[in-house]
XYZ file of C-alpha atoms in Angstrom:
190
model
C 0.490 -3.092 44.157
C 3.921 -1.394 43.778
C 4.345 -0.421 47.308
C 3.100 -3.911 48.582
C 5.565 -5.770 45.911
C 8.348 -2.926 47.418
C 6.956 -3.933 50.953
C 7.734 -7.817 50.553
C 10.869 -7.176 49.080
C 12.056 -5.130 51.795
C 11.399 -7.202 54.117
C 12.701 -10.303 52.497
C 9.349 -12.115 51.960
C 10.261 -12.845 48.780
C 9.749 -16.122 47.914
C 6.925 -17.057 49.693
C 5.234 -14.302 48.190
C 6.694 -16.147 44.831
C 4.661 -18.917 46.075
C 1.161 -17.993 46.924
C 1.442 -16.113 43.192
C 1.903 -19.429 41.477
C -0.892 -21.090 43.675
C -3.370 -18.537 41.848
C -1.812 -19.263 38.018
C -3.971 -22.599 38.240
C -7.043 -20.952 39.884
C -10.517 -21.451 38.263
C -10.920 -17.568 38.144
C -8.984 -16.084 35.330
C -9.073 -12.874 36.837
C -7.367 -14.259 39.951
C -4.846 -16.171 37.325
C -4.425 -12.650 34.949
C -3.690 -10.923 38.214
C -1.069 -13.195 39.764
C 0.962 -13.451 36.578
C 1.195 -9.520 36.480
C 2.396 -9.635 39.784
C 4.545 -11.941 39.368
C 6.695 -9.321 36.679
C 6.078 -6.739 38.958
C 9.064 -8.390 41.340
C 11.509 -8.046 38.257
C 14.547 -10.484 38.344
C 14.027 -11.109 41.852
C 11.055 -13.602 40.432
C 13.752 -15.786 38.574
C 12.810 -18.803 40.262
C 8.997 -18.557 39.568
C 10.016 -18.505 35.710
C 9.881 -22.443 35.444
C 5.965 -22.195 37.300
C 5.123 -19.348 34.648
C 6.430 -21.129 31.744
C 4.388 -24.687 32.305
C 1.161 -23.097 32.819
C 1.297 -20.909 29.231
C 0.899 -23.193 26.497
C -2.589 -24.362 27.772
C -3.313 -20.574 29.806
C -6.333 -18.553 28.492
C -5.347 -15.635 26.626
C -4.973 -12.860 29.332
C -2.584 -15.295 31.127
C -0.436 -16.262 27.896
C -0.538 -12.433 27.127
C 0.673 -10.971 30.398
C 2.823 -14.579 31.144
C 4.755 -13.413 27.913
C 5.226 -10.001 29.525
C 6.347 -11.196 32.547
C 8.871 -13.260 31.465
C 10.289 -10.036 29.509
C 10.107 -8.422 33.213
C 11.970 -10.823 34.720
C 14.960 -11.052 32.410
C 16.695 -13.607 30.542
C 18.089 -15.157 32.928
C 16.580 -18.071 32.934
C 16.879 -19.762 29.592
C 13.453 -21.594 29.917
C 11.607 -17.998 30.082
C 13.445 -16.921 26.838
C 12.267 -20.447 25.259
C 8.524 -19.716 26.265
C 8.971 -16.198 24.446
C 10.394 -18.239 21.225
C 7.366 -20.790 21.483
C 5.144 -17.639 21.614
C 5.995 -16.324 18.499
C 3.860 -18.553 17.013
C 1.195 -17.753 18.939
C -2.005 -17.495 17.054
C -3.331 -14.186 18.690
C -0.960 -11.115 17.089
C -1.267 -9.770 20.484
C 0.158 -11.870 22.408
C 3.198 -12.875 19.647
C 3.696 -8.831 19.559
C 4.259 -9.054 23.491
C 6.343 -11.822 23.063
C 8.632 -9.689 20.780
C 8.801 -6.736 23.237
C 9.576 -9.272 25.982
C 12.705 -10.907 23.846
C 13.456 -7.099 23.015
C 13.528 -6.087 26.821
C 15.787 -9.168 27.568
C 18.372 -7.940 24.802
C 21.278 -9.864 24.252
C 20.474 -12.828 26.902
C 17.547 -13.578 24.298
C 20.302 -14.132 21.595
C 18.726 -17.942 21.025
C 15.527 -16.405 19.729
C 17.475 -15.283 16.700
C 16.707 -18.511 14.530
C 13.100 -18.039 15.090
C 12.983 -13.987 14.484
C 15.049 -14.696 11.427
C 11.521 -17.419 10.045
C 9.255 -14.185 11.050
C 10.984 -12.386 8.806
C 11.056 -14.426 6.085
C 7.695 -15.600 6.628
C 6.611 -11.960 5.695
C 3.693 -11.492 8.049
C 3.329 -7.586 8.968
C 3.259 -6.402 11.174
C 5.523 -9.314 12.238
C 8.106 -9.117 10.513
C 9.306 -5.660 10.937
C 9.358 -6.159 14.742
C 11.101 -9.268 14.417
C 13.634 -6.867 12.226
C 13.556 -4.667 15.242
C 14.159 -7.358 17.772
C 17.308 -8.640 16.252
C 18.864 -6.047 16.759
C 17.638 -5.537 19.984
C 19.305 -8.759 21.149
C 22.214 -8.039 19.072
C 21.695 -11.505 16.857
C 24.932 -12.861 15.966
C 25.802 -11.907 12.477
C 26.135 -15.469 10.844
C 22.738 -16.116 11.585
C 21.077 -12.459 10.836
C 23.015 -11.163 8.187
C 21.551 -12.511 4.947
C 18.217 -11.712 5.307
C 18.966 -8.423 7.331
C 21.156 -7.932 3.739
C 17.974 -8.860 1.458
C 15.437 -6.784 3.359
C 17.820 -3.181 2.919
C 16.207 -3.683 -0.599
C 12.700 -4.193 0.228
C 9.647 -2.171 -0.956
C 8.645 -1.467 2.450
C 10.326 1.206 3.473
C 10.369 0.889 7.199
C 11.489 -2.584 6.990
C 14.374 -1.253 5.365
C 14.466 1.087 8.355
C 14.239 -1.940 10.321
C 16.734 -4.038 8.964
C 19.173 -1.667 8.947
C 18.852 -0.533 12.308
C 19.792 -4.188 13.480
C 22.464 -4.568 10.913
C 24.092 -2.106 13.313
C 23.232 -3.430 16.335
C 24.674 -6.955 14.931
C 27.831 -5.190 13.106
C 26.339 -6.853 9.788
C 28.305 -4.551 6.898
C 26.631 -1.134 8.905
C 28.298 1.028 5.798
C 25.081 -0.791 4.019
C 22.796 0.102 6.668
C 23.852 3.817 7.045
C 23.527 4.567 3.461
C 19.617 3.092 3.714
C 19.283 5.311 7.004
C 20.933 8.394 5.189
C 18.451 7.751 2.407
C 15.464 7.109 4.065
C 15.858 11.288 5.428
């Protein structure tokens, strides 16, 4: 599939490629569906404008097509700021999988997914592992702003999990939240 994707880009078949993908995300066969959707991140940014088609057919997708549709959208980039609200909706996701991918996908887009930081910020406090310390990880991965990060980044350094602490700190200097704080837990946790 790499060298056909590398095939229709070269030749600037693009977007009707695009096209006939989404056809197949409403197909009866959810192998068809599954299949289309990974193809679909397979294009990278240059599928920007199927990210609207990807994000209306993943609240009610089966699982394999929420599951990959989440890591497609972290393929694509964040470019498109409905893609990085699908990701936030599927944080709450009740499959662990799929709210795991969902996390790698905000982490891929980096700072573009800066607007998931609200809803990272209720993972963490919500205390669900392993949750929670990815959510840790993925702040600072989109380099949260501060204001909104900080305090709870602050109140995990002193947690009894030590890899949350790890965590936290970690994205308290990716965010530029106090990182004397976080080097001392870093220098401590050797």
């Amino acid at each position: 599939l790499d060298r056909a994707v590398a095939a229709v880009k070269s030749h600037g078949a693009v977007q009707p490629a695009l096209d006939q993908l989404l056809g197949l995300l409403n197909d009866p066969d959810a192998k068809a569906e599954e299949c289309a959707v990974v193809t679909l991140g397979m294009f990278g940014s240059a599928a920007e404008s199927a990210v609207p088609g990807i994000c209306t057919v993943l609240p009610n997708a089966k699982r394999g097509v929420r599951l990959f549709g989440v890591r497609t959208l972290g393929q694509i980039g964040g470019r498109v700021p409905a893609g990085v609200e699908a990701l936030i909706t599927a944080l709450d996701d009740q499959d662990a999988e799929i709210r795991g991918e969902a996390m790698q996908s905000l982490s891929t887009i980096g700072p573009a997914a800066k607007a998931a930081a609200p809803a990272l910020v209720a993972k963490v406090k919500a205390g669900l592992e392993p949750d929670r310390v990815n959510a840790l990880v993925v702040l600072g991965d989109i380099e949260a702003d501060a204001r909104v990060a900080g305090p709870i980044l602050r109140d995990v350094l002193n947690d009894d999990n030590p890899i949350a602490r790890i965590a936290a700190a970690y994205a308290m200097i990716k965010t530029n939240s106090t990182p004397n704080d976080a080097m001392a837990v870093l220098i401590e946790s050797l």
